[in-house]
Amino acid sequence: MIEVVNLSKTFRVLEGKTGFVGAVKNLFSRDYRYVDAVRDISFTVKQGEMLGLIGPNGAGKSTTIKMLSGILMPTSGKALVNGIEPYKNRQENAMKVSVVFGQRTKLWWDLPCYESFELHRVMYRIPEKIYKQNLDEFMEFLELEEFWSRPVRQLSLGQRMRAEISVSLLHNPEVIYLDEPTIGMDAVAKERIRQFLINTNKSRNVTLIITSHDMADIEKLCSRVIIIDHGQIVYEGDFDEIRHRYGRERTMVVEFGEEYPEIELPYGTVIKDEGLKKSIRFLRDQGTAIDLITTLGKKYVIKDVSIQEAEIESIIREIYEHGM
Amino acid sequence: MAGVIGTFRTYTTFTLYFLKTRFVYRASFWINLGFSFLFLLMQVYLWKALLGAGTFTDTTASEMITYVVLAGVIRNFVGSGAAYAIEDRLLSGDIVFDFIRPLSFRVQMLLNDLGSAFSSFLLQSAPLLAGALLFVGVNPPPSLLHFLGFVLLTLGGLIISFYTSYIIGLVAFYTMKAEYIDWLVSTIRSFLSGRYLPFWLYPGWLRAIAELAPFKLMFYTPISVYMGRTPLSELPEALLTMVVWILILVTVEFMLWKKTTNRLVVQGG
Ligand SMILES: Nc1ncnc2c1ncn2[C@@H]1O[C@H](COP(=O)(O)OP(=O)(O)O)[C@@H](O)[C@H]1O
Ligand SMILES: [Mg+2]
């Protein structure tokens, strides 16, 4: 239902001048810099799938979402969503999809929350029955009453995102694109959004395409992932497989009780040394975290230990180092 | 038919929402209104003083006062903020949402303008007009037809004002900034539209230029029809000129649209 073929986007950035004279010059200037944000990517998504698009900052995730949702015109290649090219048929496409940007709001900032829902109902010509049915469901699961008549600008990030996602689902879209939906939220708020997305995907068979640079988001939400880096797809497949094959790197942060300029490790390397606190990176095949800490504990005084989740950057590094 | 009604409802609701957001920031309401009144009174007394001394023999003080009051009222309808709105959306990146609504960008910008036109009519023009009628006096139009002509031409002026501002806004898709061009055009426009003075008081050369530009349809043409300065026999020609200008602007926009929006870049994530 979504087919992406050799999609590319190059931004042409004007080396802009400022001021009045600059503005006039800019009109005629040919002083451009080119940024290849997305390079020749192809993939397909089935109806009802939950696809994760992950990659570090600047990888090209948002740009991809903006082309898929019809906002940006690709430089080359094409995207087909429900048989149409979204950026060529924006209004037709808009009736069938939704986009949520974690860093922006489509809600009417100055008006009470419910006003945005009401406008959405009229704009998408949602039949009364469907509107009510959907709204009742969101009210129950996401407890919108809590802030229903408060101006949007007064909502917390988590509340706002609850409203944002609800309003985006009102017209029963077939696809919903979520660009960093949990960015900046605390753990509880994140979990709530994730749970709701999982339920929604199941009960409505809606296709979800989610971008994030938070591995935990994707791990909880998506069975299939695409990793992009520098605008290119570096991995496509099951999330489990990534964990099996690549999640080999572990980082352990150890806080010592005394200063040790040099520590002897059974395996792994110190990647960050902040005096008492040192970060040690090792591979899963080399040994376990328990063994490492037990060995260290025999020689040194240890106050605290924490293990960091594998981050997207380290997985990408592994992919480059070891191949697919 | 249901489609038409649906579209109409969407448009009116949207306009109403734009209007509502204008009402949120009402704090400056009294200040704005106070200034508008002061400015109007200043003009009124200026004209009384000038014309009392018989400076322009063919214009009476009450005519000039009618002109400035009407110009003050119309101002809110024909002062399009489209260029500014587009620039604002481009700079904030919120333009993304205008591209994923089931309404064209052009229509959304027009409804935004209508929202602010109606809100400023309610908050500004209506009280100003009431005040002027009570304390200063405004000449009535010679006939109902004159008045209808005035209303039609003002609506045309709104469309023309919108399209010029909107086209300037499209330039911002290239430069990210429309501010300077917008300012330049606004300045030229305030001369060529008859915002402060009717054309019959202009020197011949300026009047000749102003007659050629579309901006006269924003102030001068509608008001001079209202006042009977433009006879009814010339009304069809004025309306035709209006239609031709709208068609020209619509065509220009149509040609620019695809080129500009394909160049859209979005600031920020
Ligand atoms: N409007 C723009 N103009 C110029 N370059 C841009 C623009 N938007 C994004 N880019 C560049 O394109 C690349 C991909 O950006 P983006 O898609 O936002 O990445 P992500 O969402 O993965 O963080 C980055 O190098 C970014 O700087
Ligand atoms: Mg992004």
Coordinates of C-alpha atoms and ligand atoms in Angstrom, one line a residue, chain A residues 61-62 103 179-180, chain B residues 269, ligand 2:
Chain A
K61 CA 14.0 10.6 8.8
S62 CA 11.9 13.8 8.9
Q103 CA 8.1 19.0 17.7
D179 CA 7.8 12.0 13.5
E180 CA 9.5 11.7 16.9
Chain B
G269 CA 12.6 19.0 12.3
Ligands
MG2 MG 13.8 14.8 12.5

